[in-house]
Coordinates of C-alpha atoms in Angstrom, one line a residue:
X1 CA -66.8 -8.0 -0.6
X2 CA -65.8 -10.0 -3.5
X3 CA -62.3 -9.7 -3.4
X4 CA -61.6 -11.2 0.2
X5 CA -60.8 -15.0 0.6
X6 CA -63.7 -17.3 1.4
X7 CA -62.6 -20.6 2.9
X8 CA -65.4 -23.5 2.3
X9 CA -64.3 -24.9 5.8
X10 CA -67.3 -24.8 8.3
X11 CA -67.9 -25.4 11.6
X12 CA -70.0 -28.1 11.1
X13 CA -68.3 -29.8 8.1
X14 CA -65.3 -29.3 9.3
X15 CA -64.6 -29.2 13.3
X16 CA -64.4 -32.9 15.2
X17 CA -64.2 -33.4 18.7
X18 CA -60.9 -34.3 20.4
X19 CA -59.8 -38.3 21.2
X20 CA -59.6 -37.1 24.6
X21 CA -61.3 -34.7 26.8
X22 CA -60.3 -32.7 29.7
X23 CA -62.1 -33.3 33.0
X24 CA -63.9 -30.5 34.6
X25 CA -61.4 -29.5 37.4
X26 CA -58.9 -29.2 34.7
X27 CA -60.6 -27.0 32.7
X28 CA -61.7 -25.1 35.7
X29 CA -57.9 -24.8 36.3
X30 CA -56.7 -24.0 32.8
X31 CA -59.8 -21.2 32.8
X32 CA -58.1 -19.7 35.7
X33 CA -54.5 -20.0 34.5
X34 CA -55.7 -18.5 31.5
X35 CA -57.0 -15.3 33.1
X36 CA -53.8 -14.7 35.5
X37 CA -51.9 -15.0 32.6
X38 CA -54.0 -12.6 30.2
X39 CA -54.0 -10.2 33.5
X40 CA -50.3 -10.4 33.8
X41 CA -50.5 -9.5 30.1
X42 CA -52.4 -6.2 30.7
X43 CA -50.3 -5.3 33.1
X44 CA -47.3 -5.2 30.9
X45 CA -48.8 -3.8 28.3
X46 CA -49.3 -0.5 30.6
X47 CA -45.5 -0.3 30.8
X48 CA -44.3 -1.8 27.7
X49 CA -43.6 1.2 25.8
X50 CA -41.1 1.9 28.4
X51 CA -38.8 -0.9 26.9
X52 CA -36.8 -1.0 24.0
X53 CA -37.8 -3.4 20.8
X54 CA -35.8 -6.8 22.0
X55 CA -37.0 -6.8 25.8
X56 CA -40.4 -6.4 24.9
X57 CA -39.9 -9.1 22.4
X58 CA -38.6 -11.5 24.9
X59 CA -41.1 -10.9 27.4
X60 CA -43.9 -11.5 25.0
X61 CA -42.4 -14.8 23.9
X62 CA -42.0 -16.1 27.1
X63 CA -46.0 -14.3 27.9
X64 CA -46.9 -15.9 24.8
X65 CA -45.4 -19.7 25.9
X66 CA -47.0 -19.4 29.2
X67 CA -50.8 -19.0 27.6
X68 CA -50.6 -21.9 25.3
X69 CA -48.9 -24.1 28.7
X70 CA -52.1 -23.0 30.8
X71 CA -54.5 -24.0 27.9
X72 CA -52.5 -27.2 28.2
X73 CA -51.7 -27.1 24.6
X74 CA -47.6 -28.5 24.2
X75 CA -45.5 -26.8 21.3
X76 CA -43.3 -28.2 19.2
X77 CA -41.0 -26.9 16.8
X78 CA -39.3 -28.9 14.0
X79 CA -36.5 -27.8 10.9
X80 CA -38.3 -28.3 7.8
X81 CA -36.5 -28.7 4.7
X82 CA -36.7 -26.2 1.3
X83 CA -38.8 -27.0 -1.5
X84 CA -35.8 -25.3 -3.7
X85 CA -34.1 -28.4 -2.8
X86 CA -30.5 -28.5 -0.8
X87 CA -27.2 -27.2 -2.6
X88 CA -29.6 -25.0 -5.3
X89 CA -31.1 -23.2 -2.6
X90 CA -28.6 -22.5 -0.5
X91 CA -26.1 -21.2 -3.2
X92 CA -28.4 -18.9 -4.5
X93 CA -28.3 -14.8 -3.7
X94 CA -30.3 -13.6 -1.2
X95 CA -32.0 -10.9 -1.1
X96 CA -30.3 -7.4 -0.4
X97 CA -29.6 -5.9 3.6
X98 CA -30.8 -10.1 4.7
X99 CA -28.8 -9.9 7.1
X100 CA -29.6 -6.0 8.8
X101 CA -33.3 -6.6 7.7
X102 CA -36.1 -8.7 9.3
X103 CA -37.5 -11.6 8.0
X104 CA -40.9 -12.0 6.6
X105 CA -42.7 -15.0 8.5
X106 CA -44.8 -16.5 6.3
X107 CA -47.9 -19.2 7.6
X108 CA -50.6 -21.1 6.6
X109 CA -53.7 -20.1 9.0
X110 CA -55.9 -22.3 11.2
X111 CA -56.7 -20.8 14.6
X112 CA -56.8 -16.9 16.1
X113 CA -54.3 -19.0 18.2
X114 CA -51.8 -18.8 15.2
X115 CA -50.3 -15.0 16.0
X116 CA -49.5 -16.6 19.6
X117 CA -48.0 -19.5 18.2
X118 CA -45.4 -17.6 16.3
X119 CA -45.0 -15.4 18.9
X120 CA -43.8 -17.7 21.2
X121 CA -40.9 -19.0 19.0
X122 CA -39.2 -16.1 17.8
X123 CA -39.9 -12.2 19.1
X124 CA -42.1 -10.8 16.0
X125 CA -44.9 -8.3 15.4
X126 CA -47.9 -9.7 13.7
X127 CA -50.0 -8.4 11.0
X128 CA -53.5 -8.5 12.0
X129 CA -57.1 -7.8 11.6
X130 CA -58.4 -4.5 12.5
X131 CA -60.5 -6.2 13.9
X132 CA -58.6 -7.6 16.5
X133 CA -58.1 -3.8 17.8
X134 CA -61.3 -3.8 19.0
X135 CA -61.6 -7.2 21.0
X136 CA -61.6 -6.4 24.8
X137 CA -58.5 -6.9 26.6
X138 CA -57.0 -9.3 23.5
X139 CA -56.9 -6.0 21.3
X140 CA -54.7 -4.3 23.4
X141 CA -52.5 -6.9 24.1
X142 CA -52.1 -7.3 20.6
X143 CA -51.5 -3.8 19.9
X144 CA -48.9 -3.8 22.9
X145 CA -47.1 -6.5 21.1
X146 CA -46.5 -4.4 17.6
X147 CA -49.1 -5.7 15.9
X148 CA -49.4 -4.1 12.3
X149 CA -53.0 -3.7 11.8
X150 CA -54.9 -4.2 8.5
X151 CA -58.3 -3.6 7.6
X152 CA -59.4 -6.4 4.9
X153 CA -62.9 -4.5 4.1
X154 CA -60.9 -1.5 2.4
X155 CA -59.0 -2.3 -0.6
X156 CA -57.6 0.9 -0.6
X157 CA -55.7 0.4 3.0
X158 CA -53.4 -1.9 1.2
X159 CA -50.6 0.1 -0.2
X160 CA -50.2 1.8 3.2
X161 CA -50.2 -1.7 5.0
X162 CA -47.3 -3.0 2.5
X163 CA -45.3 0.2 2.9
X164 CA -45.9 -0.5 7.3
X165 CA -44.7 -4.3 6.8
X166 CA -42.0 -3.1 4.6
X167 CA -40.8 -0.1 7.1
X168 CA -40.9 -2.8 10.3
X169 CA -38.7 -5.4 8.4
X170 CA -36.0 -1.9 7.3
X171 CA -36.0 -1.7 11.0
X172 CA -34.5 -5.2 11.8
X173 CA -38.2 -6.4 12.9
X174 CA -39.3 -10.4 12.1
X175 CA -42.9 -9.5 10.8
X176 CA -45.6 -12.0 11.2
X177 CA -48.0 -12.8 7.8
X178 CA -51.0 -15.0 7.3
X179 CA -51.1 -14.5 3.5
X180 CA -53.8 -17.0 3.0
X181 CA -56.4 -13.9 4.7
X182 CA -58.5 -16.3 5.5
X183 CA -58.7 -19.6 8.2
X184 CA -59.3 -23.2 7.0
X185 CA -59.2 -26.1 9.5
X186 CA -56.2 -27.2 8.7
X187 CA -56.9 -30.2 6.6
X188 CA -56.0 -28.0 3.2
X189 CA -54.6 -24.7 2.7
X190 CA -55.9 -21.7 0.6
X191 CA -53.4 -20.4 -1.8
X192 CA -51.3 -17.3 -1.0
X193 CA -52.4 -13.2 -1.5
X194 CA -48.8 -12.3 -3.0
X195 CA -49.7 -8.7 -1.4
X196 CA -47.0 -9.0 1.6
X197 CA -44.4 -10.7 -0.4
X198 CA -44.2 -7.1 -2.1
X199 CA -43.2 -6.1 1.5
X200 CA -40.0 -8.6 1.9
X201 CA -38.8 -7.3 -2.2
X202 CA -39.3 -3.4 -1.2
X203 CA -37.8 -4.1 2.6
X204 CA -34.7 -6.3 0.5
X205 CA -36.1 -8.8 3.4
X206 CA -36.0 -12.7 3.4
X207 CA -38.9 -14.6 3.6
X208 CA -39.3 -17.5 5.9
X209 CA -41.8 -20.2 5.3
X210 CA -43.7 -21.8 8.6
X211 CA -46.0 -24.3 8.7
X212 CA -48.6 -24.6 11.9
X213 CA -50.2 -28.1 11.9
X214 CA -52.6 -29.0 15.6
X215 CA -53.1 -32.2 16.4
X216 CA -54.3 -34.7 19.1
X217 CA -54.1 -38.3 20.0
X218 CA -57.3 -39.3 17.5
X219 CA -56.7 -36.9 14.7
X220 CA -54.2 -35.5 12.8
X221 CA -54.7 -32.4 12.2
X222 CA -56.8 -31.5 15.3
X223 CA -59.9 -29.7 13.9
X224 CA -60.9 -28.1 17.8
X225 CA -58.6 -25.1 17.7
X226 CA -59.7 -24.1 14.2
X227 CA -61.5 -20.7 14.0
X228 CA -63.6 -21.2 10.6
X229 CA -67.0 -19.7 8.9
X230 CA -69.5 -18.5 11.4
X231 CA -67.5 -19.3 14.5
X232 CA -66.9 -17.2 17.2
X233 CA -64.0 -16.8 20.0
X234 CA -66.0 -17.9 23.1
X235 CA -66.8 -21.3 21.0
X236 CA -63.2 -21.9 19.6
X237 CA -62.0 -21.2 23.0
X238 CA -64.1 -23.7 24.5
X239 CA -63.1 -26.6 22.4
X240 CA -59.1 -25.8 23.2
X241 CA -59.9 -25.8 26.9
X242 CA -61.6 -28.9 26.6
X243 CA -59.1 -31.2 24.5
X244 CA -56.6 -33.0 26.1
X245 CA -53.0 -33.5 24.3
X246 CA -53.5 -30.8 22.1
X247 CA -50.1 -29.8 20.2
X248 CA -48.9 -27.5 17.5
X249 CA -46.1 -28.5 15.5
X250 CA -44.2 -25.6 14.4
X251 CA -42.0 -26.5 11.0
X252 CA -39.5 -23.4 10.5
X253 CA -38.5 -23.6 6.6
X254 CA -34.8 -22.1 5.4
X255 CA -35.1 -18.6 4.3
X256 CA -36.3 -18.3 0.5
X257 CA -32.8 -17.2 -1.3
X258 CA -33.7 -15.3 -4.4
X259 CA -32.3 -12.3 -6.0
X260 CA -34.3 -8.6 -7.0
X261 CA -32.0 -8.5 -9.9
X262 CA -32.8 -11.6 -11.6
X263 CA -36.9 -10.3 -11.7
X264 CA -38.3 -12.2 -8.7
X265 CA -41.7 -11.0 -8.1
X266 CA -44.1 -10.9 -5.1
X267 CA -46.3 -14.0 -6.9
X268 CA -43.1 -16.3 -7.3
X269 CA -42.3 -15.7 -3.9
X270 CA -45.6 -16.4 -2.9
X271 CA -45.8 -20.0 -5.1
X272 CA -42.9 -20.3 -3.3
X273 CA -43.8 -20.1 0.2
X274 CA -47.0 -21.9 -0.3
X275 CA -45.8 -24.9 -1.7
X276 CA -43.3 -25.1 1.2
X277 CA -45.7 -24.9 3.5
X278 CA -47.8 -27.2 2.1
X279 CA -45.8 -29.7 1.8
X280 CA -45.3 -33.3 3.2
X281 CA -45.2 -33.1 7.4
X282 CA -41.7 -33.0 8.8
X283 CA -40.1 -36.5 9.8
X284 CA -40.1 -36.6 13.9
X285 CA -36.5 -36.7 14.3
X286 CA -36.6 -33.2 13.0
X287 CA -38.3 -31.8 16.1
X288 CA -35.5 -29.1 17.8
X289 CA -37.4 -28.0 20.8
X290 CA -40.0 -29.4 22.6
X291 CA -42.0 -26.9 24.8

């Protein structure tokens, strides 16, 4: 439909092959890893619901660390800095119940590896395709997670998805956006959909900027994990397995300060966020945790 984000990135045009490649025993062995650990998954999704919100966070974060280890791709996370600039931004208001409410996690989008990236930092519940729902085995373990689901082919599902996102940050829950609604390889980034940022102004929530960047030894960013145009799962997965020193720098931006009163709006906060995010890469003295 017309009014879903097209990204020009391709596979073909886009996607290189990694400096370095993974031998064959060790993609035999990240294969395997890969399966015990998505197996382990399942099995906790059968008793998850038992737990309250915060355990079942934890455990997915540390579930969520332990896939991207066995796919032998190393996380790294990094303090960015806020485009509002130091004193400015931090003196400002912000918004309403910030500190009761959840924070809106706001990232550009490269890879269907992106949800588990941010999982693994922080306990959060993602916003994802509807799509997702009906992957085997991946759908449920999404779902089991908290995903919020939203269907991009029906406009008219996306008052009802804002007033979800909105209701999940009221309940103290970090929610998970990709506003960009589409994937580019992660050489340029699509401009924002202000749609969620509506969310974080109804919820009174703060909105934090994250910026995902992959990268190898030859290239920076690392095209492999990308998950562009015609691609499918089986391919993108294929490529991960098969590069060697694959990382993803996670940059975690200050909160976005701004005040409902003084007629903020969902597309400000969006300009906002994107132009954080898309700004220079972080300086490596920054990095906080190495993973």
């Amino acid at each position: 439909m017309s009014w879903l984000p097209v990204a020009a990135c391709t596979v073909g045009g886009c996607v290189r092959s990694p400096a370095r490649t993974a031998g064959p025993v060790r993609r035999a062995l990240r294969v395997l890893g890969a399966l015990g650990v998505v197996a382990g998954g399942v099995s906790w999704s059968l008793v998850a619901r038992r737990f309250d919100d915060r355990r079942r966070g934890e455990v997915t974060m540390r579930w969520a660390r332990l896939l991207l280890r066995v796919l032998g791709i190393r996380l790294e996370v990094a303090q960015g800095f806020s485009v509002l600039g130091g004193s400015a931004a931090s003196a400002a208001p912000v918004a309403p119940g910030a500190g009761t409410c959840g924070a809106l996690l706001v990232a550009n989008h490269v890879s269907w590896l992106d949800p588990l990236v941010v999982a693994a930092i922080t306990p959060c519940r993602p916003l994802a395709k509807s799509d997702i729902a009906r992957w085997p085995v991946l759908g449920s373990l999404v779902a089991s997670g908290g995903a919020i689901f939203i269907d991009r082919e029906r406009l008219s599902t996306l008052p009802g998805t804002v007033r979800d996102v909105a209701g999940a940050l009221r309940a103290g829950h970090d929610v998970a956006v990709f506003p960009e609604g589409t994937t580019t390889c992660g050489r340029a980034m699509g401009p924002f959909r202000p749609a969620m940022f509506q969310a974080a102004i109804d919820a009174g929530a703060p909105v934090r900027p994250v910026r995902l960047r992959f990268r190898d030894e030859g290239s920076d960013p690392a095209t492999g994990p990308a998950f562009v145009g015609d691609d499918t799962l089986p391919a993108s997965l294929r490529r991960v397995i098969a590069a060697r020193g694959l990382v993803v720098e996670v940059t975690m931006f200050p909160q976005v300060a701004y005040a409902p009163a003084a007629g903020v709006t969902r597309r400000s906060l969006a300009g906002i966020a994107h132009a954080t995010v898309s700004g220079d890469a972080p300086r490596r003295h920054d990095v906080l945790v190495a993973a």
